[in-house]
Amino acid sequence: MLKIGLTGGIASGKSMVAARLRELGAVLVDADAIARDVVEPGTPGLAAVVQQFGEDILDAEGRLDRARLGAVVFRDPERRAELNGIVHPLVRRHAAAVMAAAPADAVVVQDIPLLVETGQQSNFHLVVVVDAAAEVRVQRMVKHRGMTEEEARSRMAAQAARAVRLAAADVVLDNSGTPEDLRCEVDRLWQDRLVPYARNISEATVAARNGGPVLVPHDPDWRRQASLLLDRLRAAAPHDVLAVDHIGSTAVPGLDAKNVIDLQMAVADLETADRIAPLLTAAGFPVWPGILLDSPAAGRPDPAAWSKRLHGNADPGRPVNLHVRVAGSPGWRFALGFRDWLTADPAARDAYAAEKHRVAALHASDTSTSRYAQGKEAWFMQTAGPGMERWAASSGWQPPSYASAGSGRLDT
């Protein structure tokens, strides 16, 4: 299934987005609603809250007085952490049960106000953040919720800063306009991205890419996007993955590139690569069939030494190439060294940029980028390989060494 994490600051309009996604066909898991259910009278959750905060937080009917409890926890981070420590595990268990009952091909949206604060970003295929400026949100809370401005700002201060939330977003829905504007944004997201993404995961298919090579100026946000993807991939197979790195042109500052993020996953052997392939598919990265090796470079002509597995992203909104290579293999070493060489040597970077533009111009009318990739092979063989090796020798560069799977990198 396609798992979407939906979040946003208080009064951002997240509930409107959740309701519209449910209307469109998503299975909605509402963390706020679950949080209310797990502290209903007679529940172990309410008993634990009363034990921690005292019976003063109950109303005359024995129900949780949310306003009274809120006045305590929103002014005291330690007390808020105590409450979260009781409620959040209960909410997660209940949410997991709802997800387990959903159809296998469903789009499941978890509406989680504190998604970023609780570090759950890597649990989802996409994180959708509903955003509005702080002043807009304060005005909404004062006008529609009867809060004072001080109360509104106190509630906002208890959540992650806006910049932190936006840094975790794969998709940002701007709710600074009208409700109809937001509804149109949600409908476009559903039709153009979520529905085809869910279908691609269900069918274990990489999202289609059409058209020839289009080079664009380096986007500094590629690094942030890659970081989100790396976290998900580490979480997909934590006991088998030695490391995941951002490689390729989008990892080199200042280098024009196709808007495709290349990542490299290091594993102990190709048997591991094949064994974790279903886990990567479930995480949104199906196998790209028929691609089993890199082109051998000069000095290492044996094709077997260049074996790999290639996965792509099922997400139509973010093209990704995931190269799964054996740690220590020539292809693994070259990918890391080439990135670091171009980053360290502006002249080499500019020479590669010139070659990229030359070959892209030759294949601008192609319906795919395969001939563009083939057109660069001679440059890689004659220029890139020798140049990178000379730089590595003169600079003392060495590829990273890794600890056992799941324990991370020893050095870089």
C-alpha positions as MATLAB code, in Angstrom:
seq = 'MLKIGLTGGIASGKSMVAARLRELGAVLVDADAIARDVVEPGTPGLAAVVQQFGEDILDAEGRLDRARLGAVVFRDPERRAELNGIVHPLVRRHAAAVMAAAPADAVVVQDIPLLVETGQQSNFHLVVVVDAAAEVRVQRMVKHRGMTEEEARSRMAAQAARAVRLAAADVVLDNSGTPEDLRCEVDRLWQDRLVPYARNISEATVAARNGGPVLVPHDPDWRRQASLLLDRLRAAAPHDVLAVDHIGSTAVPGLDAKNVIDLQMAVADLETADRIAPLLTAAGFPVWPGILLDSPAAGRPDPAAWSKRLHGNADPGRPVNLHVRVAGSPGWRFALGFRDWLTADPAARDAYAAEKHRVAALHASDTSTSRYAQGKEAWFMQTAGPGMERWAASSGWQPPSYASAGSGRLDT';
ca = [
       0.000    0.000    0.000;
       0.994    3.635   -0.385;
       1.610    5.188    3.021;
       1.281    8.966    3.310;
       2.187   10.944    6.406;
       0.088   14.111    6.629;
       1.067   16.863    9.020;
       1.005   20.606    9.523;
       1.119   23.195   12.246;
      -1.951   23.983   14.291;
      -4.559   25.896   12.234;
      -2.718   25.150    9.002;
      -5.724   23.443    7.423;
      -4.519   19.863    7.813;
      -7.977   18.603    8.766;
      -9.442   20.023    5.547;
      -6.825   18.159    3.527;
      -7.439   14.929    5.433;
     -11.189   15.167    4.856;
     -10.760   15.778    1.133;
      -8.331   12.871    0.743;
     -10.849   10.603    2.446;
     -13.551   11.816    0.040;
     -11.268   10.980   -2.881;
     -10.792    7.424   -1.664;
      -7.936    7.356    0.820;
      -8.055    5.289    3.996;
      -7.661    7.911    6.708;
      -5.966    7.201   10.018;
      -6.672   10.241   12.194;
      -4.157   10.441   15.042;
      -6.152   13.175   16.806;
      -9.323   11.061   16.784;
      -7.397    8.007   17.976;
      -5.747   10.098   20.700;
      -9.201   10.990   21.983;
     -10.393    7.396   21.853;
      -7.468    5.984   23.840;
      -8.238    8.251   26.817;
     -11.991    7.709   26.948;
     -13.435    6.812   30.369;
     -12.610    3.256   31.371;
      -9.517    2.997   29.155;
      -6.029    2.153   30.412;
      -4.880    5.349   28.667;
      -7.053    7.602   30.811;
      -6.052    5.741   33.957;
      -2.377    6.324   33.133;
      -2.966   10.032   32.468;
      -4.829   10.461   35.767;
      -2.076    8.665   37.640;
       0.494   11.024   36.134;
      -1.413   14.330   36.309;
      -3.955   13.832   39.078;
      -7.743   13.716   39.133;
      -7.940   17.496   38.673;
      -7.678   16.957   34.914;
     -11.090   15.201   34.897;
     -14.435   16.969   34.521;
     -17.522   16.321   36.625;
     -18.474   13.323   34.471;
     -15.072   11.674   34.800;
     -13.953   12.540   31.293;
     -10.648   14.158   30.400;
     -10.850   17.947   30.619;
      -8.714   18.772   27.628;
      -8.631   22.503   28.230;
      -7.388   22.020   31.790;
      -4.784   19.467   30.733;
      -3.728   21.655   27.815;
      -3.135   24.585   30.136;
      -0.636   22.420   31.999;
       1.259   20.727   29.191;
       1.493   23.510   26.618;
       3.438   25.697   29.052;
       5.748   22.979   30.367;
       7.793   20.898   27.895;
       8.618   18.263   30.524;
       4.970   17.696   31.390;
       4.090   17.612   27.698;
       6.726   14.923   27.178;
       5.171   12.909   30.022;
       1.760   13.073   28.364;
       3.176   12.154   24.961;
       4.971    9.201   26.509;
       1.601    7.811   27.597;
      -0.548    8.637   24.586;
       1.750    8.253   21.572;
       2.482    4.514   21.980;
      -1.249    3.830   22.313;
      -2.006    5.869   19.209;
       0.668    4.101   17.175;
      -0.617    0.649   18.118;
      -4.179    1.599   17.189;
      -3.040    3.201   13.914;
      -1.064    0.080   13.012;
      -4.186   -2.030   13.483;
      -6.201    0.249   11.165;
      -3.477    0.065    8.513;
      -3.282   -3.713    8.778;
      -6.989   -3.914    7.964;
      -6.724   -1.684    4.868;
      -6.687   -3.165    1.332;
      -3.239   -4.035    0.008;
      -3.488   -1.480   -2.818;
      -4.929    1.341   -0.713;
      -3.665    4.878   -0.285;
      -3.411    5.137    3.508;
      -3.113    8.654    4.919;
      -2.014    9.029    8.518;
      -2.996   12.443    9.870;
      -0.333   13.052   12.539;
       0.006   16.571   14.005;
       3.361   15.753   15.629;
       4.790   13.587   12.845;
       8.035   15.554   12.634;
       8.353   16.026   16.373;
       8.105   12.266   16.929;
      10.580   11.398   14.169;
       8.257    9.286   12.021;
       9.233   10.704    8.601;
      10.970    7.582    7.311;
       7.876    5.436    7.979;
       6.075    6.810    4.925;
       6.435    6.844    1.153;
       5.665   10.563    1.204;
       5.321   13.253    3.848;
       2.746   15.904    2.969;
       2.924   19.161    4.921;
       0.037   21.637    4.942;
       1.562   25.069    5.362;
       0.469   28.598    6.162;
       2.342   31.568    7.546;
       2.446   31.999   11.326;
       0.373   35.181   11.324;
      -2.327   33.555    9.226;
      -2.547   30.659   11.658;
      -2.689   32.961   14.688;
      -5.555   34.900   13.101;
      -7.449   31.669   12.457;
      -7.058   30.458   16.046;
      -8.202   33.804   17.452;
     -11.149   34.093   15.069;
     -12.377   30.506   14.860;
     -11.199   28.861   18.096;
     -11.733   31.685   20.566;
      -8.094   31.763   21.699;
      -6.183   34.804   22.766;
      -3.154   35.665   20.680;
      -0.919   34.554   23.561;
      -2.650   31.181   23.737;
      -2.367   30.727   19.978;
       1.347   31.462   19.961;
       1.875   29.151   22.941;
       0.237   26.289   21.021;
       2.414   27.004   17.994;
       5.571   27.124   20.123;
       4.800   23.631   21.427;
       5.158   22.234   17.898;
       8.115   21.998   15.544;
       9.237   25.238   13.952;
       7.789   25.852   10.507;
      11.203   25.549    8.846;
      11.812   22.157   10.488;
       8.469   20.860    9.276;
       9.057   22.102    5.732;
      12.499   20.465    5.676;
      10.800   17.086    6.212;
       8.265   17.579    3.403;
       8.115   15.750    0.099;
       5.004   17.754   -0.766;
       3.972   21.166    0.561;
       0.339   22.255    0.220;
       0.013   26.021    0.550;
      -3.073   27.020    2.540;
      -2.573   30.760    2.613;
      -5.454   31.240    0.154;
      -9.075   30.132    0.067;
     -10.483   26.702    0.952;
     -11.231   26.173   -2.737;
      -7.594   26.867   -3.611;
      -6.501   24.199   -1.136;
      -9.091   21.729   -2.417;
      -7.775   22.122   -5.966;
      -4.211   21.500   -4.745;
      -5.291   18.315   -3.005;
      -7.199   17.086   -6.060;
      -4.161   17.616   -8.290;
      -1.922   15.804   -5.814;
      -4.318   12.867   -5.681;
      -4.795   12.521   -9.425;
      -1.294   13.323  -10.668;
       0.842   11.701   -7.986;
      -0.845    9.587   -5.326;
      -3.052    7.424   -7.560;
      -0.282    6.530  -10.049;
       2.220    6.078   -7.213;
      -0.087    3.591   -5.480;
      -0.663    1.738   -8.757;
       3.074    1.532   -9.458;
       3.768    0.086   -6.009;
       0.948   -2.435   -6.400;
       2.322   -3.504   -9.798;
       6.009   -3.261   -8.727;
       6.643   -0.823  -11.581;
       9.069    2.075  -11.868;
       7.305    5.342  -12.730;
       7.405    6.075  -16.454;
       9.926    8.594  -17.727;
       9.330   10.068  -21.140;
      11.379   12.344  -23.343;
      15.042   12.910  -24.033;
      17.685   14.397  -21.732;
      16.867   17.803  -20.267;
      19.653   19.389  -18.220;
      18.781   21.988  -15.605;
      20.940   24.143  -13.308;
      21.963   22.570  -10.018;
      19.165   22.772   -7.449;
      20.443   23.125   -3.870;
      17.264   21.384   -2.684;
      18.399   18.123   -4.298;
      20.571   17.459   -1.255;
      17.587   17.759    1.114;
      15.419   15.569   -1.099;
      18.137   12.937   -1.283;
      18.479   12.957    2.497;
      14.781   12.113    2.903;
      15.114    9.239    0.442;
      18.260    7.929    2.132;
      16.485    7.744    5.489;
      13.639    5.708    3.969;
      16.004    3.319    2.275;
      17.982    2.734    5.473;
      14.717    1.990    7.258;
      13.591   -0.428    4.521;
      16.322   -2.996    5.215;
      18.253   -1.824    8.270;
      19.976   -5.149    8.954;
      21.288   -5.666    5.419;
      22.300   -2.215    4.205;
      25.881   -1.140    4.854;
      25.327    2.428    3.653;
      23.283    4.546    1.259;
      24.877    7.547   -0.443;
      23.815   10.379   -2.704;
      25.865   10.049   -5.900;
      25.743   11.241   -9.496;
      25.373   14.718  -10.907;
      22.726   15.947   -8.466;
      25.211   15.319   -5.632;
      27.805   17.711   -7.120;
      27.246   21.397   -6.250;
      27.172   23.652   -9.295;
      26.797   20.863  -11.871;
      23.948   20.965  -14.387;
      22.003   17.710  -14.330;
      18.857   15.881  -15.271;
      16.333   16.161  -12.461;
      16.928   12.544  -11.448;
      18.467   11.762   -8.065;
      21.014    8.923   -8.108;
      21.561    6.952   -4.918;
      23.906    4.079   -4.167;
      23.165    1.329   -1.674;
      26.141   -0.707   -0.455;
      25.533   -4.364    0.419;
      27.787   -7.263    1.341;
      27.024   -9.317   -1.782;
      24.571   -9.631   -4.656;
      22.673  -12.384   -2.846;
      21.790   -9.764   -0.252;
      20.766   -7.361   -3.019;
      18.351   -9.924   -4.429;
      17.009  -10.898   -1.024;
      16.103   -7.341   -0.031;
      14.608   -6.464   -3.425;
      11.018   -7.071   -2.184;
      11.665   -4.800    0.810;
      12.895   -2.038   -1.485;
       9.864   -2.519   -3.733;
       7.532   -2.169   -0.751;
       9.386    1.021    0.200;
       8.624    2.413   -3.260;
      11.729    1.343   -5.204;
      10.926   -1.544   -7.595;
      13.600   -3.373   -9.549;
      14.417   -1.979  -12.978;
      14.528   -5.282  -14.899;
      17.303   -6.201  -17.295;
      20.017   -3.910  -15.893;
      22.534   -6.103  -14.090;
      25.911   -4.408  -14.534;
      27.803   -1.214  -15.215;
      30.036   -0.719  -18.235;
      33.510   -2.036  -17.296;
      36.206    0.627  -17.067;
      39.744    0.423  -18.379;
      41.970   -1.781  -16.237;
      39.052   -3.853  -14.890;
      37.534   -5.429  -18.020;
      35.855   -8.396  -16.301;
      32.079   -7.691  -16.528;
      31.369   -9.790  -13.430;
      33.282   -7.273  -11.310;
      30.790   -4.594  -12.372;
      27.606   -6.459  -11.487;
      24.867   -4.542   -9.684;
      21.104   -4.276   -9.298;
      19.184   -1.187  -10.366;
      15.951    0.030   -8.797;
      13.887    3.099   -9.655;
      11.260    5.105   -7.829;
       7.573    4.248   -8.239;
       6.809    7.888   -7.413;
       5.970    9.843  -10.596;
       6.806   13.083   -8.808;
      10.444   12.295   -7.955;
      12.575   10.270  -10.400;
      15.275    8.237   -8.643;
      17.898    5.712   -9.756;
      18.952    3.397   -6.934;
      22.161    1.505   -7.728;
      22.639   -1.481   -5.402;
      26.316   -2.460   -5.509;
      28.627   -4.644   -3.467;
      30.790   -2.595   -1.111;
      34.358   -2.631   -2.412;
      33.395   -3.416   -6.009;
      34.815   -1.263   -8.840;
      31.438    0.297   -9.653;
      30.797    1.180   -5.997;
      34.239    2.757   -5.695;
      33.968    4.693   -8.941;
      30.561    6.183   -8.078;
      31.865    7.614   -4.809;
      35.210    8.728   -6.212;
      33.682   10.393   -9.273;
      31.320   12.428   -7.089;
      34.090   13.499   -4.733;
      36.495   14.317   -7.587;
      34.015   16.600   -9.344;
      33.143   18.272   -6.048;
      36.816   18.925   -5.258;
      37.942   19.922   -8.781;
      35.880   22.680  -10.485;
      37.782   22.203  -13.751;
      36.810   18.534  -13.885;
      33.232   19.428  -13.013;
      33.066   21.989  -15.822;
      34.594   19.548  -18.316;
      31.917   16.997  -17.458;
      29.210   19.648  -17.742;
      30.431   20.514  -21.236;
      30.343   16.853  -22.254;
      26.855   16.430  -20.816;
      25.538   19.395  -22.801;
      27.252   18.212  -25.977;
      25.729   14.739  -25.809;
      22.326   16.042  -24.657;
      22.163   18.281  -27.731;
      22.826   15.283  -29.978;
      19.964   13.330  -28.416;
      17.496   16.118  -27.628;
      14.803   14.549  -29.832;
      15.128   11.036  -28.387;
      12.139    9.537  -26.628;
      14.314    8.215  -23.784;
      17.659    9.001  -22.178;
      19.327    5.648  -22.861;
      21.238    6.893  -25.918;
      22.300    9.960  -23.937;
      23.834    7.666  -21.297;
      25.530    5.561  -23.976;
      26.862    8.694  -25.655;
      28.873    9.586  -22.558;
      30.556    6.194  -22.244;
      33.614    7.111  -24.325;
      34.249   10.190  -22.158;
      33.976    8.095  -19.010;
      36.410    5.516  -20.369;
      38.991    7.932  -21.790;
      38.738   10.961  -19.485;
      36.727   10.394  -16.313;
      38.274    7.108  -15.198;
      41.937    8.122  -15.596;
      41.275   11.628  -14.290;
      39.526   10.409  -11.166;
      42.309    7.901  -10.440;
      45.020   10.584  -10.802;
      43.106   12.840   -8.430;
      42.592   10.007   -5.930;
      46.329    9.205   -5.974;
      47.421   12.830   -5.574;
      44.851   13.720   -2.898;
      45.058   10.489   -0.924;
      41.322    9.869   -1.364;
      40.085    6.508   -0.201;
      36.579    5.086   -0.369;
      34.730    4.619    2.923;
      34.947    1.469    4.986;
      31.849    0.122    6.663;
      31.022   -1.685    9.825;
      28.589   -4.600    9.757;
      25.146   -4.094    8.273;
      22.908   -1.893   10.353;
      25.696   -0.281   12.364;
      26.573    2.477    9.920;
      29.726    3.891    8.460;
      33.092    3.659   10.177;
      34.676    6.486    8.234;
      34.163    8.618    5.137;
];
